[in-house]
PDB file of C-alpha atoms in Angstrom:
ATOM      1  CA  MET A  65     -78.615 102.644  12.128  1.00 46.00           C
ATOM      2  CA  SER A  66     -80.005 100.776   9.622  1.00 45.00           C
ATOM      3  CA  SER A  67     -76.233 100.608   7.598  1.00 46.00           C
ATOM      4  CA  GLN A  68     -75.305  98.894  11.117  1.00 48.00           C
ATOM      5  CA  PHE A  69     -77.584  96.695  11.259  1.00 44.00           C
ATOM      6  CA  LYS A  70     -76.987  95.370   7.827  1.00 48.00           C
ATOM      7  CA  LEU A  71     -73.366  94.847   8.515  1.00 45.00           C
ATOM      8  CA  LEU A  72     -74.330  92.584  11.607  1.00 45.00           C
ATOM      9  CA  TRP A  73     -76.671  90.816   9.840  1.00 44.00           C
ATOM     10  CA  GLY A  74     -74.110  90.438   6.896  1.00 47.00           C
ATOM     11  CA  LEU A  75     -71.724  88.935   9.627  1.00 44.00           C
ATOM     12  CA  ALA A  76     -74.151  86.743  11.050  1.00 46.00           C
ATOM     13  CA  LEU A  77     -75.054  85.269   7.653  1.00 45.00           C
ATOM     14  CA  LEU A  78     -71.702  84.836   6.998  1.00 43.00           C
ATOM     15  CA  GLY A  79     -71.007  82.655  10.322  1.00 47.00           C
ATOM     16  CA  LEU A  80     -73.784  80.927   9.712  1.00 44.00           C
ATOM     17  CA  LEU A  81     -72.580  79.660   6.274  1.00 43.00           C
ATOM     18  CA  GLY A  82     -68.977  79.233   7.687  1.00 46.00           C
ATOM     19  CA  GLY A  83     -70.568  76.864  10.378  1.00 45.00           C
ATOM     20  CA  CYS A  84     -72.642  74.728   7.388  1.00 46.00           C
ATOM     21  CA  GLY A  85     -69.238  74.358   5.756  1.00 46.00           C
ATOM     22  CA  LYS A  86     -67.344  73.265   8.764  1.00 46.00           C
ATOM     23  CA  SER A  87     -69.880  70.678   9.788  1.00 47.00           C
ATOM     24  CA  ASN A  88     -69.406  68.764   6.221  1.00 49.00           C
ATOM     25  CA  GLU A  89     -65.451  69.027   6.291  1.00 49.00           C
ATOM     26  CA  ALA A  90     -63.190  68.234   9.082  1.00 49.00           C
ATOM     27  CA  PRO A  91     -59.904  70.091  10.037  1.00 52.00           C
ATOM     28  CA  PRO A  92     -56.815  69.164   8.171  1.00 50.00           C
ATOM     29  CA  ALA A  93     -54.950  67.461  11.221  1.00 49.00           C
ATOM     30  CA  GLN A  94     -58.413  65.281  11.987  1.00 51.00           C
ATOM     31  CA  GLN A  95     -58.395  64.215   8.395  1.00 52.00           C
ATOM     32  CA  GLY A  96     -54.811  63.230   8.647  1.00 51.00           C
ATOM     33  CA  ALA A  97     -55.556  61.126  11.467  1.00 50.00           C
ATOM     34  CA  GLU A  98     -58.750  59.533   9.921  1.00 52.00           C
ATOM     35  CA  ALA A  99     -56.619  58.419   6.849  1.00 49.00           C
ATOM     36  CA  THR A 100     -54.070  56.921   8.851  1.00 51.00           C
ATOM     37  CA  ALA A 101     -56.320  54.834  10.624  1.00 52.00           C
ATOM     38  CA  ARG A 102     -58.091  53.514   7.662  1.00 58.00           C
ATOM     39  CA  THR A 103     -54.897  52.753   5.776  1.00 58.00           C
ATOM     40  CA  PRO A 104     -54.299  49.023   5.645  1.00 59.00           C
ATOM     41  CA  ILE A 105     -50.948  47.745   6.659  1.00 55.00           C
ATOM     42  CA  ALA A 106     -49.425  44.823   4.624  1.00 58.00           C
ATOM     43  CA  ASN A 107     -48.881  41.760   6.440  1.00 57.00           C
ATOM     44  CA  THR A 108     -45.029  41.768   5.271  1.00 60.00           C
ATOM     45  CA  SER A 109     -44.433  44.939   7.174  1.00 64.00           C
ATOM     46  CA  ILE A 110     -45.730  43.342  10.594  1.00 67.00           C
ATOM     47  CA  SER A 111     -42.872  41.563  12.700  1.00 69.00           C
ATOM     48  CA  VAL A 112     -43.034  39.841  16.076  1.00 75.00           C
ATOM     49  CA  ALA A 113     -40.381  40.180  18.483  1.00 79.00           C
ATOM     50  CA  GLU A 114     -38.884  37.157  20.036  1.00 82.00           C
ATOM     51  CA  MET A 115     -35.792  35.940  21.792  1.00 84.00           C
ATOM     52  CA  ARG A 116     -33.219  33.803  19.715  1.00 82.00           C
ATOM     53  CA  THR A 117     -29.764  32.249  20.293  1.00 83.00           C
ATOM     54  CA  MET A 118     -27.329  33.339  17.735  1.00 81.00           C
ATOM     55  CA  ARG A 119     -24.651  30.783  17.329  1.00 80.00           C
ATOM     56  CA  PRO A 120     -21.800  32.316  14.912  1.00 80.00           C
ATOM     57  CA  ALA A 121     -20.247  29.760  12.413  1.00 80.00           C
ATOM     58  CA  PHE A 122     -16.784  29.955  11.114  1.00 76.00           C
ATOM     59  CA  GLU A 123     -15.371  28.447   7.875  1.00 84.00           C
ATOM     60  CA  LEU A 124     -11.354  27.746   8.363  1.00 81.00           C
ATOM     61  CA  PRO A 125      -9.320  25.914   5.708  1.00 87.00           C
ATOM     62  CA  ALA A 126      -7.652  22.933   7.410  1.00 82.00           C
ATOM     63  CA  ILE A 127      -5.904  19.602   6.327  1.00 81.00           C
ATOM     64  CA  THR A 128      -6.797  16.307   8.240  1.00 77.00           C
ATOM     65  CA  GLU A 129      -4.302  13.769   8.550  1.00 78.00           C
ATOM     66  CA  ALA A 130      -4.726  10.360   9.801  1.00 75.00           C
ATOM     67  CA  ILE A 131      -3.440   9.191  13.340  1.00 80.00           C
ATOM     68  CA  GLN A 132      -1.947   6.098  12.182  1.00 81.00           C
ATOM     69  CA  SER A 133      -1.198   4.591   8.763  1.00 83.00           C
ATOM     70  CA  ALA A 134       0.519   1.666   7.458  1.00 82.00           C
ATOM     71  CA  GLU A 135       1.181   0.176   3.811  1.00 85.00           C
ATOM     72  CA  ILE A 136       0.217  -3.423   4.283  1.00 85.00           C
ATOM     73  CA  ARG A 137       2.394  -6.155   2.558  1.00 86.00           C
ATOM     74  CA  PRO A 138       2.363 -10.027   3.132  1.00 89.00           C
ATOM     75  CA  GLU A 139       5.044 -11.880   4.483  1.00 90.00           C
ATOM     76  CA  VAL A 140       5.064 -14.654   1.710  1.00 93.00           C
ATOM     77  CA  GLN A 141       5.164 -14.287  -1.801  1.00 93.00           C
ATOM     78  CA  ALA A 142       2.179 -15.503  -4.016  1.00 95.00           C
ATOM     79  CA  ILE A 143      -0.575 -14.456  -6.605  1.00 95.00           C
ATOM     80  CA  ILE A 144      -3.347 -12.104  -5.288  1.00 95.00           C
ATOM     81  CA  THR A 145      -6.916 -14.375  -5.916  1.00 95.00           C
ATOM     82  CA  ALA A 146      -9.289 -11.750  -4.256  1.00 94.00           C
ATOM     83  CA  ILE A 147      -9.101  -8.118  -2.779  1.00 93.00           C
ATOM     84  CA  ASP A 148     -11.898  -7.601  -0.335  1.00 91.00           C
ATOM     85  CA  PHE A 149     -11.913  -3.887  -0.065  1.00 89.00           C
ATOM     86  CA  SER A 150     -12.517  -0.824  -2.144  1.00 88.00           C
ATOM     87  CA  VAL A 151     -11.237   2.858  -2.104  1.00 88.00           C
ATOM     88  CA  GLY A 152     -12.335   4.452   1.102  1.00 86.00           C
ATOM     89  CA  ASP A 153     -14.083   1.358   2.598  1.00 89.00           C
ATOM     90  CA  LEU A 154     -14.269   1.642   6.847  1.00 90.00           C
ATOM     91  CA  VAL A 155     -12.708  -1.626   7.783  1.00 90.00           C
ATOM     92  CA  GLU A 156     -12.667  -3.185  11.082  1.00 92.00           C
ATOM     93  CA  GLN A 157      -9.264  -4.499  12.927  1.00 93.00           C
ATOM     94  CA  GLY A 158      -9.024  -8.121  11.655  1.00 91.00           C
ATOM     95  CA  ASP A 159     -11.070  -7.629   8.670  1.00 93.00           C
ATOM     96  CA  VAL A 160      -9.738  -9.475   5.735  1.00 93.00           C
ATOM     97  CA  LEU A 161      -8.197  -7.518   2.973  1.00 93.00           C
ATOM     98  CA  VAL A 162      -6.292  -9.336   0.496  1.00 94.00           C
ATOM     99  CA  GLU A 163      -6.396 -13.247   0.001  1.00 95.00           C
ATOM    100  CA  LEU A 164      -3.198 -14.767  -1.831  1.00 96.00           C
ATOM    101  CA  ASP A 165      -3.193 -18.084  -3.490  1.00 96.00           C
ATOM    102  CA  PRO A 166      -2.032 -20.830  -0.807  1.00 95.00           C
ATOM    103  CA  SER A 167      -1.721 -23.937  -3.170  1.00 95.00           C
ATOM    104  CA  GLN A 168       2.069 -23.733  -2.757  1.00 95.00           C
ATOM    105  CA  PHE A 169       2.104 -23.286   0.871  1.00 95.00           C
ATOM    106  CA  GLU A 170      -0.513 -26.007   1.101  1.00 96.00           C
ATOM    107  CA  ALA A 171       1.711 -28.612  -0.587  1.00 96.00           C
ATOM    108  CA  ARG A 172       4.604 -27.895   1.729  1.00 96.00           C
ATOM    109  CA  VAL A 173       2.459 -28.321   4.609  1.00 96.00           C
ATOM    110  CA  ALA A 174       1.556 -31.863   3.343  1.00 97.00           C
ATOM    111  CA  ALA A 175       5.075 -32.486   2.560  1.00 97.00           C
ATOM    112  CA  ALA A 176       6.035 -31.427   6.034  1.00 96.00           C
ATOM    113  CA  GLU A 177       3.269 -33.747   7.692  1.00 96.00           C
ATOM    114  CA  ALA A 178       4.810 -36.613   5.761  1.00 97.00           C
ATOM    115  CA  ALA A 179       8.102 -35.762   6.980  1.00 96.00           C
ATOM    116  CA  LEU A 180       6.965 -35.711  10.521  1.00 96.00           C
ATOM    117  CA  GLN A 181       5.416 -39.362  10.205  1.00 96.00           C
ATOM    118  CA  SER A 182       8.737 -40.194   8.824  1.00 96.00           C
ATOM    119  CA  ALA A 183      10.517 -38.786  11.898  1.00 96.00           C
ATOM    120  CA  LYS A 184       8.354 -40.375  14.292  1.00 96.00           C
ATOM    121  CA  ALA A 185       8.768 -43.848  12.995  1.00 96.00           C
ATOM    122  CA  ASN A 186      12.331 -43.414  12.943  1.00 95.00           C
ATOM    123  CA  LEU A 187      12.171 -42.595  16.635  1.00 95.00           C
ATOM    124  CA  GLU A 188      10.035 -45.552  17.217  1.00 95.00           C
ATOM    125  CA  ALA A 189      12.328 -47.608  15.581  1.00 94.00           C
ATOM    126  CA  ALA A 190      15.363 -46.210  17.537  1.00 94.00           C
ATOM    127  CA  GLU A 191      13.609 -46.717  20.823  1.00 93.00           C
ATOM    128  CA  ASN A 192      12.575 -49.933  20.094  1.00 93.00           C
ATOM    129  CA  ASN A 193      16.200 -50.719  19.142  1.00 92.00           C
ATOM    130  CA  TRP A 194      17.526 -49.458  22.267  1.00 91.00           C
ATOM    131  CA  ALA A 195      15.299 -51.132  24.287  1.00 91.00           C
ATOM    132  CA  ARG A 196      16.513 -54.320  22.802  1.00 90.00           C
ATOM    133  CA  ALA A 197      20.112 -53.208  23.171  1.00 89.00           C
ATOM    134  CA  GLN A 198      19.371 -52.790  26.840  1.00 88.00           C
ATOM    135  CA  LYS A 199      18.043 -56.521  27.303  1.00 86.00           C
ATOM    136  CA  LEU A 200      21.035 -57.729  25.343  1.00 86.00           C
ATOM    137  CA  LYS A 201      23.911 -55.951  27.024  1.00 83.00           C
ATOM    138  CA  PRO A 202      23.670 -57.554  30.637  1.00 85.00           C
ATOM    139  CA  GLU A 203      23.961 -61.031  28.995  1.00 81.00           C
ATOM    140  CA  GLY A 204      27.279 -60.071  26.551  1.00 79.00           C
ATOM    141  CA  TYR A 205      25.242 -60.382  23.112  1.00 82.00           C
ATOM    142  CA  ILE A 206      26.118 -57.169  22.010  1.00 82.00           C
ATOM    143  CA  SER A 207      29.167 -54.473  22.665  1.00 86.00           C
ATOM    144  CA  ASP A 208      29.287 -51.169  24.063  1.00 85.00           C
ATOM    145  CA  LEU A 209      29.640 -49.802  20.898  1.00 88.00           C
ATOM    146  CA  ASP A 210      26.453 -51.372  19.434  1.00 86.00           C
ATOM    147  CA  SER A 211      25.001 -50.076  22.839  1.00 86.00           C
ATOM    148  CA  ASP A 212      26.175 -46.809  22.487  1.00 87.00           C
ATOM    149  CA  LYS A 213      24.926 -46.234  18.917  1.00 89.00           C
ATOM    150  CA  ALA A 214      21.410 -47.490  19.679  1.00 90.00           C
ATOM    151  CA  LYS A 215      21.119 -45.005  22.467  1.00 90.00           C
ATOM    152  CA  SER A 216      22.249 -42.160  20.368  1.00 92.00           C
ATOM    153  CA  SER A 217      20.175 -43.042  17.561  1.00 93.00           C
ATOM    154  CA  VAL A 218      17.198 -42.540  19.833  1.00 93.00           C
ATOM    155  CA  GLY A 219      18.367 -38.748  20.666  1.00 93.00           C
ATOM    156  CA  THR A 220      18.947 -38.120  16.615  1.00 94.00           C
ATOM    157  CA  ALA A 221      15.453 -39.513  15.923  1.00 95.00           C
ATOM    158  CA  ARG A 222      14.014 -37.331  18.808  1.00 95.00           C
ATOM    159  CA  ALA A 223      15.987 -34.479  16.990  1.00 96.00           C
ATOM    160  CA  GLY A 224      14.436 -35.096  14.041  1.00 95.00           C
ATOM    161  CA  VAL A 225      11.089 -35.239  15.170  1.00 96.00           C
ATOM    162  CA  ALA A 226      11.497 -32.010  16.588  1.00 96.00           C
ATOM    163  CA  GLN A 227      12.738 -30.172  13.365  1.00 96.00           C
ATOM    164  CA  ALA A 228      10.114 -31.948  11.386  1.00 96.00           C
ATOM    165  CA  VAL A 229       7.243 -30.267  13.656  1.00 97.00           C
ATOM    166  CA  ALA A 230       8.967 -26.983  13.610  1.00 97.00           C
ATOM    167  CA  GLN A 231       9.083 -27.126   9.565  1.00 96.00           C
ATOM    168  CA  LEU A 232       5.274 -28.210   9.952  1.00 96.00           C
ATOM    169  CA  GLU A 233       4.604 -25.467  12.038  1.00 96.00           C
ATOM    170  CA  GLN A 234       6.343 -22.869   9.851  1.00 95.00           C
ATOM    171  CA  ALA A 235       4.533 -24.323   6.763  1.00 96.00           C
ATOM    172  CA  ARG A 236       0.961 -23.897   8.376  1.00 96.00           C
ATOM    173  CA  LEU A 237       2.024 -20.238   9.391  1.00 95.00           C
ATOM    174  CA  LYS A 238       2.940 -19.539   5.664  1.00 95.00           C
ATOM    175  CA  VAL A 239      -0.692 -20.712   4.731  1.00 96.00           C
ATOM    176  CA  SER A 240      -2.277 -18.449   7.446  1.00 94.00           C
ATOM    177  CA  ARG A 241      -0.041 -15.557   6.015  1.00 94.00           C
ATOM    178  CA  THR A 242      -1.664 -15.715   2.627  1.00 95.00           C
ATOM    179  CA  THR A 243      -4.748 -14.058   3.992  1.00 94.00           C
ATOM    180  CA  ILE A 244      -3.809 -10.355   4.977  1.00 93.00           C
ATOM    181  CA  ILE A 245      -5.740  -8.705   7.580  1.00 92.00           C
ATOM    182  CA  ALA A 246      -6.063  -5.223   8.678  1.00 92.00           C
ATOM    183  CA  PRO A 247      -3.817  -4.398  11.679  1.00 90.00           C
ATOM    184  CA  PHE A 248      -6.138  -1.717  12.844  1.00 89.00           C
ATOM    185  CA  SER A 249      -9.624   0.000  12.114  1.00 91.00           C
ATOM    186  CA  GLY A 250      -9.337   2.955   9.624  1.00 89.00           C
ATOM    187  CA  LYS A 251     -10.392   4.009   5.960  1.00 89.00           C
ATOM    188  CA  SER A 252      -8.763   2.000   3.092  1.00 88.00           C
ATOM    189  CA  ARG A 253      -7.335   3.783   0.252  1.00 87.00           C
ATOM    190  CA  ARG A 254      -6.206   2.834  -3.274  1.00 87.00           C
ATOM    191  CA  PRO A 255      -5.069  -0.958  -3.571  1.00 86.00           C
ATOM    192  CA  TYR A 256      -1.915  -0.565  -5.708  1.00 86.00           C
ATOM    193  CA  HIS A 257      -2.137  -4.322  -7.034  1.00 88.00           C
ATOM    194  CA  ALA A 258      -4.897  -6.101  -8.764  1.00 90.00           C
ATOM    195  CA  VAL A 259      -6.201  -9.535  -8.414  1.00 93.00           C
ATOM    196  CA  GLY A 260      -3.684 -12.070 -10.573  1.00 92.00           C
ATOM    197  CA  GLU A 261      -0.378 -10.361  -9.881  1.00 92.00           C
ATOM    198  CA  TRP A 262       2.540 -11.641  -7.971  1.00 92.00           C
ATOM    199  CA  PHE A 263       2.402  -9.952  -4.637  1.00 89.00           C
ATOM    200  CA  GLY A 264       5.100 -10.311  -1.803  1.00 86.00           C
ATOM    201  CA  PRO A 265       7.322  -8.587   0.714  1.00 84.00           C
TER     202      PRO A 265
END
């Protein structure tokens, strides 16, 4: 009896000591859960899910070509006095690109204006002679030949006036052609000539 009582008492004492140990130290599974709960999470590891629209981008080699292009040259020949554009400028239709020296053409305009005045004076004189011839012929003071000459001189004088008018218009047109304008809107290239050069068609 005494030996059995000692054995039971020893087992009870071991159980009491074991219970004291368990109260101070948690099971391994519980320790792992508490460690995980207490481990701080870095801010960089936190991601918030959101919806985004993805637009794919492509890079492809290509060559651009102008819809229309023109090498602009003047219709008259003169010295360049100004170039009003630079490489790569965007110009609008009607913008001035190049200016040529108009002095020689302005001189021709002045000469054409003088020729027109002279032609008008000749026409006036011819019309006056024809008017006198019409009065003198019925009275027999001039011959039919002189009357016909007076009449034809009126036609010749009128033709001279028309020719002088055409020459004046042509001279003025050449003056206007000394200003070269853009035929359409676009981007300018490098000019092939410089100020002071002799430029022409």
